[in-house]
Short mmCIF file of C-alpha atoms in Angstrom, two decimals:
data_model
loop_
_atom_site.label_atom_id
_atom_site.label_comp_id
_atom_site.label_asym_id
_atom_site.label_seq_id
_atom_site.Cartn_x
_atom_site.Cartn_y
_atom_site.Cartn_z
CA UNK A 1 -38.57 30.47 3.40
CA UNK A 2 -35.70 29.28 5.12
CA UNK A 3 -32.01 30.37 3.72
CA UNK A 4 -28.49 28.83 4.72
CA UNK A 5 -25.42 30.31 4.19
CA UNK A 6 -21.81 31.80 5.76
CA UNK A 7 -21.77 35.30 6.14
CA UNK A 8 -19.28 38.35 8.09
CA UNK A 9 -20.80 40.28 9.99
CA UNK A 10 -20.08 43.57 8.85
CA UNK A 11 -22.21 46.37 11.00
CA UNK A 12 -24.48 46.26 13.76
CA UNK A 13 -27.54 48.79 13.99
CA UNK A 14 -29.20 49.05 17.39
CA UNK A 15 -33.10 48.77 16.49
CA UNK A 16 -35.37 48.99 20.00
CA UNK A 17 -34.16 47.75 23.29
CA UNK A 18 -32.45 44.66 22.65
CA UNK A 19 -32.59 43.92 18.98
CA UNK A 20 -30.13 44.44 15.87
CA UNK A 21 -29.86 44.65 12.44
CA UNK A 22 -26.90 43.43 11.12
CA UNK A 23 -25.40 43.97 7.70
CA UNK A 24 -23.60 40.54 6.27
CA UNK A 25 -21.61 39.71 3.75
CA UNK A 26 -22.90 36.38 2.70
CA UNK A 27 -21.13 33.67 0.40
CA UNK A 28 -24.42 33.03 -1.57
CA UNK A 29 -26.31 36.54 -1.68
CA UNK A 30 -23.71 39.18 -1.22
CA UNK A 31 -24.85 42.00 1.38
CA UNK A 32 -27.81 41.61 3.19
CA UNK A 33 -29.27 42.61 6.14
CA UNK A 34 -30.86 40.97 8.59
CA UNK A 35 -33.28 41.45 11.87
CA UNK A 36 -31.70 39.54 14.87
CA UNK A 37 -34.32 39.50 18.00
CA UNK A 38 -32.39 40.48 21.17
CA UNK A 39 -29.01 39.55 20.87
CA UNK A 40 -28.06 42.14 23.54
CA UNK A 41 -29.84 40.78 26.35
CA UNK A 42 -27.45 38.58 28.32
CA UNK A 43 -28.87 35.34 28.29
CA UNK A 44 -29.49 35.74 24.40
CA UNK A 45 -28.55 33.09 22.03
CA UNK A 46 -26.73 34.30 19.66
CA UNK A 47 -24.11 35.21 22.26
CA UNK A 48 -21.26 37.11 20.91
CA UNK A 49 -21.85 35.80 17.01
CA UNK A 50 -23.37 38.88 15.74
CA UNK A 51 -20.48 40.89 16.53
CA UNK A 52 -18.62 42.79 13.58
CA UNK A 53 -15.96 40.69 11.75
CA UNK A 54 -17.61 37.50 13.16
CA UNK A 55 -17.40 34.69 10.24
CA UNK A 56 -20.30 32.56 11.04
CA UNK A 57 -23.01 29.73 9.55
CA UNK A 58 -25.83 31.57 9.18
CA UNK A 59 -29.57 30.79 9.15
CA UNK A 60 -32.37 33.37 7.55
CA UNK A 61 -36.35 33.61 7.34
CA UNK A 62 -38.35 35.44 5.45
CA UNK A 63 -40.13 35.91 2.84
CA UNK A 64 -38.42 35.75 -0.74
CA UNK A 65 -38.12 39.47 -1.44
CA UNK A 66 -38.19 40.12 2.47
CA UNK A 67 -35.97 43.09 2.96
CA UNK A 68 -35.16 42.02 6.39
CA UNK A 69 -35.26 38.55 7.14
CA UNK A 70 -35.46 37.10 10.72
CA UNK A 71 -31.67 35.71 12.02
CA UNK A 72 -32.69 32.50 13.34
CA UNK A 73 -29.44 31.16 13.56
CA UNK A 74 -25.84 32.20 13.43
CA UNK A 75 -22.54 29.33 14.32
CA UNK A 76 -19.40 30.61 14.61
CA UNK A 77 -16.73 29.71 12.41
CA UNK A 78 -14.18 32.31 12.88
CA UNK A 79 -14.40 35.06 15.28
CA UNK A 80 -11.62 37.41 14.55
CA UNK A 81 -12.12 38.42 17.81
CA UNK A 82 -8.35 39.50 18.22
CA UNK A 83 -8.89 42.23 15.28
CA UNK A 84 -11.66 44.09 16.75
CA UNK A 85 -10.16 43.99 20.09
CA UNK A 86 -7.75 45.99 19.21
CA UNK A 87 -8.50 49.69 18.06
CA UNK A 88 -5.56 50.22 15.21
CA UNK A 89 -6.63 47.00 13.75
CA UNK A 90 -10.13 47.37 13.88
CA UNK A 91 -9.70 50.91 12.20
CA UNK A 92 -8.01 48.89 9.24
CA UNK A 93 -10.90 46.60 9.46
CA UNK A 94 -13.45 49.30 9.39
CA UNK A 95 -12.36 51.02 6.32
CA UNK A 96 -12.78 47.78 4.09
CA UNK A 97 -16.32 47.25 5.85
CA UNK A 98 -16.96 50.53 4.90
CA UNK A 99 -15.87 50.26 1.72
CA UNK A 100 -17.98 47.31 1.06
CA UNK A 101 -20.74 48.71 2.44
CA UNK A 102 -20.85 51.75 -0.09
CA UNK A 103 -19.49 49.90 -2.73
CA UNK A 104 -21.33 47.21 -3.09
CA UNK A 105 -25.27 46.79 -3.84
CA UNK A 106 -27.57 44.58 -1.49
CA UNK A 107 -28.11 41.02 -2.85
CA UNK A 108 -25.69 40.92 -5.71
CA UNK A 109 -23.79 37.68 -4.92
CA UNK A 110 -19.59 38.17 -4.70
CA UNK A 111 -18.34 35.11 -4.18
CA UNK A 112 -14.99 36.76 -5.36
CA UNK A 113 -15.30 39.34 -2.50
CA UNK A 114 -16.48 37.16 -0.21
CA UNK A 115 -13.39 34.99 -0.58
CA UNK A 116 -10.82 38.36 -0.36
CA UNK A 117 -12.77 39.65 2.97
CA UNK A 118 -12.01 36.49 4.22
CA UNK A 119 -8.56 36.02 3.23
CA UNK A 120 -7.97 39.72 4.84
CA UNK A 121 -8.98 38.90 7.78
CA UNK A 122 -7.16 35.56 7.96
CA UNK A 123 -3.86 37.92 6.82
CA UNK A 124 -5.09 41.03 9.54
CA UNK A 125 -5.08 38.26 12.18
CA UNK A 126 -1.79 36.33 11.38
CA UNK A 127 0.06 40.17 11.74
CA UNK A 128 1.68 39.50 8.03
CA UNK A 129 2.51 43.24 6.69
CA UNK A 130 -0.58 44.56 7.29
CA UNK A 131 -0.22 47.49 5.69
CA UNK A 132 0.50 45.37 2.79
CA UNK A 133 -2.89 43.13 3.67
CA UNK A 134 -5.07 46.10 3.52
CA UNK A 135 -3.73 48.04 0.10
CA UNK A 136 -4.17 44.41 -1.33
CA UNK A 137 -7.12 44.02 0.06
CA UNK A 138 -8.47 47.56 -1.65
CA UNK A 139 -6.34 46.93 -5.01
CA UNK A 140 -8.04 43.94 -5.38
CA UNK A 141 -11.26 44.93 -4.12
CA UNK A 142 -11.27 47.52 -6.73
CA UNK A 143 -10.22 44.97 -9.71
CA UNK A 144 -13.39 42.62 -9.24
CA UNK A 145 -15.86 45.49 -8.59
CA UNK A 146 -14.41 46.69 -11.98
CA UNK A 147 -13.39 50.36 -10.49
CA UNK A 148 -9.30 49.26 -10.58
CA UNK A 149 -7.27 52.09 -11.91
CA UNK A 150 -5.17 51.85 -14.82
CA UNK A 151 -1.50 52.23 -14.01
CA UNK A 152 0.06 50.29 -16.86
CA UNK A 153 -0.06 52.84 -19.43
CA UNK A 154 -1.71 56.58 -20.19
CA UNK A 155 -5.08 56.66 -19.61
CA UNK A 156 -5.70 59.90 -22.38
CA UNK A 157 -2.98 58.55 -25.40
CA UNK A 158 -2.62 54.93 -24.11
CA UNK A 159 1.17 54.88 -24.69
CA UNK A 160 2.54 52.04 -22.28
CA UNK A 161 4.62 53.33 -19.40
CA UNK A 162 6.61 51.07 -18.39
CA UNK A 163 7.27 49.78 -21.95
CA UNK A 164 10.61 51.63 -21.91
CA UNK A 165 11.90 50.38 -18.16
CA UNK A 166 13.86 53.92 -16.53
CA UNK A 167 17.06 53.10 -15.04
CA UNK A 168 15.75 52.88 -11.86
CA UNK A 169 12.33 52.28 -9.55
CA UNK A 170 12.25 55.90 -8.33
CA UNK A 171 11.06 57.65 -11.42
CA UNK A 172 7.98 59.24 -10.77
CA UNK A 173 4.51 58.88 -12.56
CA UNK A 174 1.95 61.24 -11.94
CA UNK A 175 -1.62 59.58 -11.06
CA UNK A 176 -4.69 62.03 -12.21
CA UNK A 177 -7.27 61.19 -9.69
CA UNK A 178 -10.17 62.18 -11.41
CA UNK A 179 -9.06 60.18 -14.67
CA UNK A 180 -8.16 57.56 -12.16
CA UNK A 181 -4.54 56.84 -14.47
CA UNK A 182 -1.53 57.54 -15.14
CA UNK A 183 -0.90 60.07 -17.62
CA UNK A 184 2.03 60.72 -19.70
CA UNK A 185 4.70 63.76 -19.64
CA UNK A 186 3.48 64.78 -23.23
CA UNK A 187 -0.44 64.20 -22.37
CA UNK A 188 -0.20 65.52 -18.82
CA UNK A 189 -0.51 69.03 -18.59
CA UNK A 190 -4.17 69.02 -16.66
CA UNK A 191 -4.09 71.16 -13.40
CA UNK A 192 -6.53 68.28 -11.94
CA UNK A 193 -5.82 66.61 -8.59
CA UNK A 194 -2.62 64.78 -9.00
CA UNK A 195 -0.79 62.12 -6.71
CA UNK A 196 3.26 61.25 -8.14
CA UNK A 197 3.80 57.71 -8.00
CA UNK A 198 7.63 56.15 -8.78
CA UNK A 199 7.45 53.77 -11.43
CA UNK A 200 8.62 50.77 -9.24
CA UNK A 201 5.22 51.11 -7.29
CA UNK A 202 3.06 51.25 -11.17
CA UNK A 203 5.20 47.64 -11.42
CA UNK A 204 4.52 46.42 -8.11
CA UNK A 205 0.62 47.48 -8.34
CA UNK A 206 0.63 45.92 -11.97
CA UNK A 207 2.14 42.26 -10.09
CA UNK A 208 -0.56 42.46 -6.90
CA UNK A 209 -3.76 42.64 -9.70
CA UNK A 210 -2.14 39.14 -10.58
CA UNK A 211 -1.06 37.51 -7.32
CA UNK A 212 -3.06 35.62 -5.36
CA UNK A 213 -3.90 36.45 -1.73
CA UNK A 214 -1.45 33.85 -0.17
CA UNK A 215 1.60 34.97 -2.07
CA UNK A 216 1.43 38.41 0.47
CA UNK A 217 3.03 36.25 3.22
CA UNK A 218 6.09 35.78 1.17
CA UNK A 219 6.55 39.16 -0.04
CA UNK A 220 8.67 42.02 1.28
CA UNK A 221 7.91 45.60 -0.54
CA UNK A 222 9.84 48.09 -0.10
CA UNK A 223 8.12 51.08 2.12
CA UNK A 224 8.01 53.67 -1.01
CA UNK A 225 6.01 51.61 -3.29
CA UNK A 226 3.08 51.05 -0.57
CA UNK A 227 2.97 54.72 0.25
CA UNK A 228 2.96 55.58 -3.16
CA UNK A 229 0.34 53.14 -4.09
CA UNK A 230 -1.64 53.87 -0.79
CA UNK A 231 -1.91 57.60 -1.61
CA UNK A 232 -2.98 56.87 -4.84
CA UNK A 233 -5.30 54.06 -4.43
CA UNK A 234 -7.19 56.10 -1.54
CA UNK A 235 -7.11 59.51 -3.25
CA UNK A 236 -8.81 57.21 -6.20
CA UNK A 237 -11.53 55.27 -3.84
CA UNK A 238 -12.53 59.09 -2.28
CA UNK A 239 -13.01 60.39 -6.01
CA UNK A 240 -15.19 57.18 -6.87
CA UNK A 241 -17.36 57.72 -3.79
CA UNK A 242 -17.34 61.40 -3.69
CA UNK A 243 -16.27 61.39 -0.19
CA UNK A 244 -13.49 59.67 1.78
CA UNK A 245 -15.28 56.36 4.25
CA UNK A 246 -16.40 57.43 7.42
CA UNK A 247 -13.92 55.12 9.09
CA UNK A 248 -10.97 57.23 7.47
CA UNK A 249 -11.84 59.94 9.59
CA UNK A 250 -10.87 57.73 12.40
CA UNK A 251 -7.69 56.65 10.95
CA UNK A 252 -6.71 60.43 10.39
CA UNK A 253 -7.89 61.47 13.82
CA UNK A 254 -5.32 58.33 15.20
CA UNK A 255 -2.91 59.42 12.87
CA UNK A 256 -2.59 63.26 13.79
CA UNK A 257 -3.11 62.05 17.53
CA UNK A 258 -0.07 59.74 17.56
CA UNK A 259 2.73 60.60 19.66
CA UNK B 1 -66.43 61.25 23.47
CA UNK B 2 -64.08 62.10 20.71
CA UNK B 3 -61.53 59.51 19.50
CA UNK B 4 -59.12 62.21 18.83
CA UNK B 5 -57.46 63.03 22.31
CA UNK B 6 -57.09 59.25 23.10
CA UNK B 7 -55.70 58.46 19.29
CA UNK B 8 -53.41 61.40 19.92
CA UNK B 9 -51.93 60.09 23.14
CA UNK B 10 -51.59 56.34 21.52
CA UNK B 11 -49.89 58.16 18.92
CA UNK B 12 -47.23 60.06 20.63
CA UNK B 13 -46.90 56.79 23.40
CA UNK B 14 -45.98 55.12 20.62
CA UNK B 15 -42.64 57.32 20.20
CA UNK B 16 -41.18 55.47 23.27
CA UNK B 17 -38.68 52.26 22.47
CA UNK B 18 -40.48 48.96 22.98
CA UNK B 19 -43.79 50.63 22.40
CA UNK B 20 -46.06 48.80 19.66
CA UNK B 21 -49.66 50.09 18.79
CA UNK B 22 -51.48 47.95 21.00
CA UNK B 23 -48.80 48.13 24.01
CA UNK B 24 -49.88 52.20 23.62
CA UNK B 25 -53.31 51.75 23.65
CA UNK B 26 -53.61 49.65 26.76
CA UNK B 27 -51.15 52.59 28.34
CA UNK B 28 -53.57 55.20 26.72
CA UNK B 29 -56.58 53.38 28.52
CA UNK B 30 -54.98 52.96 32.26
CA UNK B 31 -54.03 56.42 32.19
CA UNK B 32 -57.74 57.20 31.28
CA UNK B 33 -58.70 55.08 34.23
CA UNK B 34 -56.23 56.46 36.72
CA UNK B 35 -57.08 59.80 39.69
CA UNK B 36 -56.41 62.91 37.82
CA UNK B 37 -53.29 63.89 40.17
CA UNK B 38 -51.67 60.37 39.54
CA UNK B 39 -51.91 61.18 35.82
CA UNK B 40 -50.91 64.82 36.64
CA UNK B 41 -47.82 63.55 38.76
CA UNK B 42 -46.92 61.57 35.66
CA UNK B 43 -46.61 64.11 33.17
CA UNK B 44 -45.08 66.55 35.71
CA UNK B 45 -42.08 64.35 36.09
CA UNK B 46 -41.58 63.69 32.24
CA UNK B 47 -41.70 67.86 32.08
CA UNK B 48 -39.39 68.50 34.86
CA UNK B 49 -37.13 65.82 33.64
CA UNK B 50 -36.85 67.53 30.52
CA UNK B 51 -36.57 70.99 31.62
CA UNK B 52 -33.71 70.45 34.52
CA UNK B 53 -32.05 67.20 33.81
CA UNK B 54 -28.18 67.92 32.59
CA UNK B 55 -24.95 66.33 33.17
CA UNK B 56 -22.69 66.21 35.98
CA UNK B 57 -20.00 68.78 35.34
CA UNK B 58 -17.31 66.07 37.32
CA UNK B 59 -18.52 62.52 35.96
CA UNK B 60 -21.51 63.27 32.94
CA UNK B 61 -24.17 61.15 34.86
CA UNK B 62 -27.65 62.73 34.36
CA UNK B 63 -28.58 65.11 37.19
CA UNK B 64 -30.42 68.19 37.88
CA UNK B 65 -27.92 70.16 39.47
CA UNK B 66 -24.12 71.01 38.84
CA UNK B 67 -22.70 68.02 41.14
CA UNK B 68 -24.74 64.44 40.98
CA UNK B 69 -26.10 62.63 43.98
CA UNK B 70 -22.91 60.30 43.84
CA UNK B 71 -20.02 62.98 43.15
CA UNK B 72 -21.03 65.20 46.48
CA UNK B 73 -21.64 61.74 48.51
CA UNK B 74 -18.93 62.09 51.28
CA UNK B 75 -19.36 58.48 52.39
CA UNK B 76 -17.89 57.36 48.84
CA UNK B 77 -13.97 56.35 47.62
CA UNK B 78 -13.04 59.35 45.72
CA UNK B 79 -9.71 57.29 44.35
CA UNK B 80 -11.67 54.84 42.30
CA UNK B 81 -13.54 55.21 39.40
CA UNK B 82 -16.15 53.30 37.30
CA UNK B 83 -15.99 53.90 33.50
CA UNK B 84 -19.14 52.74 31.59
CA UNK B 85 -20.70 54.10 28.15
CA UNK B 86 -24.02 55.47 29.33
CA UNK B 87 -25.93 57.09 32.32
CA UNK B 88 -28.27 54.24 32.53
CA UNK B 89 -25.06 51.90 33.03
CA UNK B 90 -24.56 53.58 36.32
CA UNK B 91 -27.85 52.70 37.43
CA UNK B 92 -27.06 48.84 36.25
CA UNK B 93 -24.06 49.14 38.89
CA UNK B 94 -25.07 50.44 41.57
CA UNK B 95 -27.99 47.77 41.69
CA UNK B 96 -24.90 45.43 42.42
CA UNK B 97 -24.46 47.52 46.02
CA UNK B 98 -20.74 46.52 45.50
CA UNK B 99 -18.87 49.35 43.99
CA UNK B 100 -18.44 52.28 46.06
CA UNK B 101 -16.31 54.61 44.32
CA UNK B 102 -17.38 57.40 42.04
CA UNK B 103 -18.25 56.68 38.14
CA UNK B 104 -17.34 58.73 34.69
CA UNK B 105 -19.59 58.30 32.25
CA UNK B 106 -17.80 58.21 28.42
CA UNK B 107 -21.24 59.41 26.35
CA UNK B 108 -20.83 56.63 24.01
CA UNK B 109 -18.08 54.37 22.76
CA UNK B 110 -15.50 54.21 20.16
CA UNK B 111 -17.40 53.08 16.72
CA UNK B 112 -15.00 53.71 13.60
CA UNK B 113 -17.52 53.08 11.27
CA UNK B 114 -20.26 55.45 12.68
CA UNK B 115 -17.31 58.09 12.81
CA UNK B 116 -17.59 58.18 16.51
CA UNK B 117 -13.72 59.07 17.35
CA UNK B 118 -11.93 59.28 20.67
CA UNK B 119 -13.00 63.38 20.56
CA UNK B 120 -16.56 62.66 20.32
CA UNK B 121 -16.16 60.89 23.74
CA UNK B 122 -15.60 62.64 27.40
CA UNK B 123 -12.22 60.49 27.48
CA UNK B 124 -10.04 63.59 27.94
CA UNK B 125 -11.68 65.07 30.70
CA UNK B 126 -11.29 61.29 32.60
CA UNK B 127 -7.83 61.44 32.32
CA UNK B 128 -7.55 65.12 33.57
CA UNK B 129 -10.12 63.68 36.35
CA UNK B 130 -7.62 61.40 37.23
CA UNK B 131 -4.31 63.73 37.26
CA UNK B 132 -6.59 66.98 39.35
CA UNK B 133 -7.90 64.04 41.49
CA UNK B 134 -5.99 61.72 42.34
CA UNK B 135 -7.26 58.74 41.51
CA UNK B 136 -5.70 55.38 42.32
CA UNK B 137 -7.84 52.80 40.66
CA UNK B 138 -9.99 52.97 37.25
CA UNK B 139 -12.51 50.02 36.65
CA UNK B 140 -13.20 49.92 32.65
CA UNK B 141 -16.95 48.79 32.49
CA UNK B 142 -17.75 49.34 28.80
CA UNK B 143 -20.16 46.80 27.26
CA UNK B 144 -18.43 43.40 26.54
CA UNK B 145 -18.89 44.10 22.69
CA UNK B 146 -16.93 45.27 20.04
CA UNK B 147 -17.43 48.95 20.72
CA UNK B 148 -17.02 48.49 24.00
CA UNK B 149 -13.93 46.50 23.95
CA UNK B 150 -11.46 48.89 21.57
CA UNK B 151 -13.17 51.61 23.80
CA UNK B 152 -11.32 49.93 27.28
CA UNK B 153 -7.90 49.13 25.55
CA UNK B 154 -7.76 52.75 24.04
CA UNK B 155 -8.58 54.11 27.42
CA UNK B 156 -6.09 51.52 28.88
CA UNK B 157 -2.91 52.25 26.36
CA UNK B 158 -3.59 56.31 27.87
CA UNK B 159 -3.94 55.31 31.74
CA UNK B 160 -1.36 52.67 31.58
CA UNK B 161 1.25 55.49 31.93
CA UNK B 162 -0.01 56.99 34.71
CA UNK B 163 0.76 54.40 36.99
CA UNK B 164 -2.03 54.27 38.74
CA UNK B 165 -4.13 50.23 38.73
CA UNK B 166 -6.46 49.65 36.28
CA UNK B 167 -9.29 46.81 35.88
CA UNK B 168 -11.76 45.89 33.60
CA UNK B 169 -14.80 43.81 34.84
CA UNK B 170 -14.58 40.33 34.01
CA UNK B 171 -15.93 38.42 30.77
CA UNK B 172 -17.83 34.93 31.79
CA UNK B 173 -20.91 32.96 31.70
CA UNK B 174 -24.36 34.17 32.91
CA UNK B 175 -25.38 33.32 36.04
CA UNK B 176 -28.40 30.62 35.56
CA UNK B 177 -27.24 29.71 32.12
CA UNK B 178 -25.68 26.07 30.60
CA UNK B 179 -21.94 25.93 29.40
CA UNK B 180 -23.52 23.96 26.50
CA UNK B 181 -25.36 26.86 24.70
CA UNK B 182 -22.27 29.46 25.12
CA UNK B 183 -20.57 30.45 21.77
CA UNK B 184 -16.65 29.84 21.53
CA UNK B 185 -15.68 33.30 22.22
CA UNK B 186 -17.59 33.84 25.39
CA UNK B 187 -16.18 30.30 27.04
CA UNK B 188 -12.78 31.22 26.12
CA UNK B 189 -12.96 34.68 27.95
CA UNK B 190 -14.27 32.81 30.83
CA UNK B 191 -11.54 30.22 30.70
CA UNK B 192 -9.29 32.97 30.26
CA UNK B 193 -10.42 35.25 33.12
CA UNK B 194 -10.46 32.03 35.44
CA UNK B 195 -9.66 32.53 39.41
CA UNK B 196 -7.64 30.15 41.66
CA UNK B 197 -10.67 29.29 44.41
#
């Protein structure tokens, strides 16, 4: 049976000489993978459309249940070649692929995450904050895949935070990683792995789970409230997959390597 | 005649890429057909390959001695170097009979999601090759994919302050094919990467 849809390509697996698999995520059936015949050789004709990040229009056979349908076409739409040509931005890139990839299970349609991938990479590419692209991008991520921490008020007595509004942004919270919340001073006396977190950030995280992608290019946020939500939103996605995505590694080796 | 012995070489033929079933068995057969020193000479090679083949200590090309064939060749440019991913590469270059410097071979490329990092990769001994050396000119040959691509500019944002020049081979159309069937990305490189003639 032939299938139509538009997909990103995600990861490439060498399989043989010349031939891939490549992971997707598709508009209409979520992440699949598919078995693309040669696409390495020179003359092939797929040319450069199965490379990672690629948006394309995407043609699959197979069989309905096939686990690994034939590629017998893929139209670019969007490369996004300019992100994985460069390595910093590609490492960004990687960490949501990798993200999705552990995340999310094979052939469960996202149309929501489909639509944010994109809208990343539309952000990555225009050179908007991108350090503000990508914790949106994982913040929101989190939300629809139902995994979103709670940061609005204590996760163990459910008094609100920010109900009573400190005199300023820098009052600190303390995040509980493996409660993923906030708990309160009189709840919080657990010895468990803890990230502090100023109450301006809890604010600014509670306005991102509402915004909508293309309200990023007119905000500014103050440096503070992305590193505290950063620390606190990756500390939270290593405790949900037991282990931190193998892209981060990368990202830490660039980071300690930086000059 | 028992099945077994040829069943068991169909069997382990089958371990090499590109190999199906029925690919092994015709291999199986010819070697049954073939003089008993050609088969000998056959699985000699495969043992000695496996027993003495290492890397070059100066570039990481495959060779069976400290020094390859290329790095103790007198008649070759010892300021330029050739930087592809794999041994095999080298082999895919020198068919051109065009380069005649020396190569480094890099063991892989940079692949953030497979956790393959800049340490996993023999890119600090090319740039101590290139300080101890001398070297004038580095030629990035990496595939033209992805991988291959972050792999050049990383290596290009650590030569770059070395002064010394540094290429990477052009992106364009194959030779033999029609403008028609190449994807956006490919023509633009070649537009790009056009030359004054």
């Amino acid at each position: 049976m032939l299938k139509r849809t538009e997909g990103i390509v995600l990861k490439t697996t060498v399989f043989g000489e010349a031939d891939l698999i490549v992971a997707f995520l598709t508009k209409d059936f979520g992440i699949m993978r598919g078995f693309a015949k040669s696409p390495r050789k020179i003359k092939s004709r797929f040319g450069s459309s199965l490379e990672p990040l690629t948006y394309s229009r995407l043609s699959f056979m197979g069989k309905e249940d096939s686990n690994l349908p034939r590629i017998t076409q893929s139209d670019i739409i969007k490369p996004f070649n300019t992100i994985r040509e460069d390595y910093s931005s590609f490492l960004k890139a990687a960490e949501i692929i990798d993200i999705a990839l552990r995340f999310l299970p094979e052939r469960e349609p996202h149309p929501e995450l489909f639509s944010l991938m994109l809208g990343t990479l539309k952000g990555l590419e225009r050179e908007t904050d991108d350090r503000l692209s990508y914790l949106y991008h994982k913040i929101k991520f989190l939300q629809i895949a139902g995994l979103a921490p709670r940061l609005d008020m204590c996760g163990r007595c459910g008094c609100g935070l920010m109900e009573r509004p400190s005199a300023h942004n820098r009052t600190k919270h303390i995040f509980y990683v493996s409660h993923g919340a906030v708990i309160c001073s009189e709840c919080g006396r657990d010895t468990g792995q803890a990230v502090h977190i100023s109450e301006g950030a809890l604010r600014f995280y509670a306005s991102l789970l509402k915004w909508p992608i293309m309200s990023l290019e007119r905000i500014k946020a103050p440096e503070m409230f992305i590193r505290d939500l950063a620390l606190a939103i990756d500390s939270h996605i290593r405790y949900v997959l037991g282990t931190g995505p193998a892209s981060a590694d990368a990202v830490i080796y660039k980071i300690m390597t930086a000059k | 005649m028992s099945q077994g012995i040829i069943d068991n070489l169909v069997a382990e033929l089958t371990r090499l890429p590109g190999i199906g079933r029925k690919s092994a068995q015709r291999l199986a057969f010819f070697i049954l057909s073939m003089p008993a020193n050609e088969a000998k000479s056959i699985a000699d090679a495969i043992i000695r390959v496996k027993e003495n083949a290492r890397f070059c200590s100066n570039c990481y090309n495959i060779t069976d001695s400290d020094s390859c064939a290329i790095c103790t060749d007198s008649s070759r440019d010892k300021t330029s170097i050739c930087v592809v991913e794999e041994p095999s590469n080298i082999i895919a270059v020198e068919r051109t009979k065009i380069f005649k410097g020396l190569y480094h071979v890099l063991l892989g490329a940079l692949s953030p999601l497979d956790g393959i990092t800049p340490d996993k990769l023999r890119i600090d001994e090319l740039i101590q090759r290139i300080k101890r050396d001398g070297i004038k000119e580095v030629i990035l040959a990496t595939n033209p994919n992805t991988k291959g691509e972050m792999t050049a500019r990383y290596i290009t944002e650590l030569i770059k302050p070395l002064g010394i020049e540094i290429s990477r081979i052009a992106y364009g159309l194959p030779i033999g094919s029609d403008i028609e069937f190449a994807d956006e990305v490919t023509l633009s490189k070649a537009l790009e990467g056009r030359r004054t003639l």
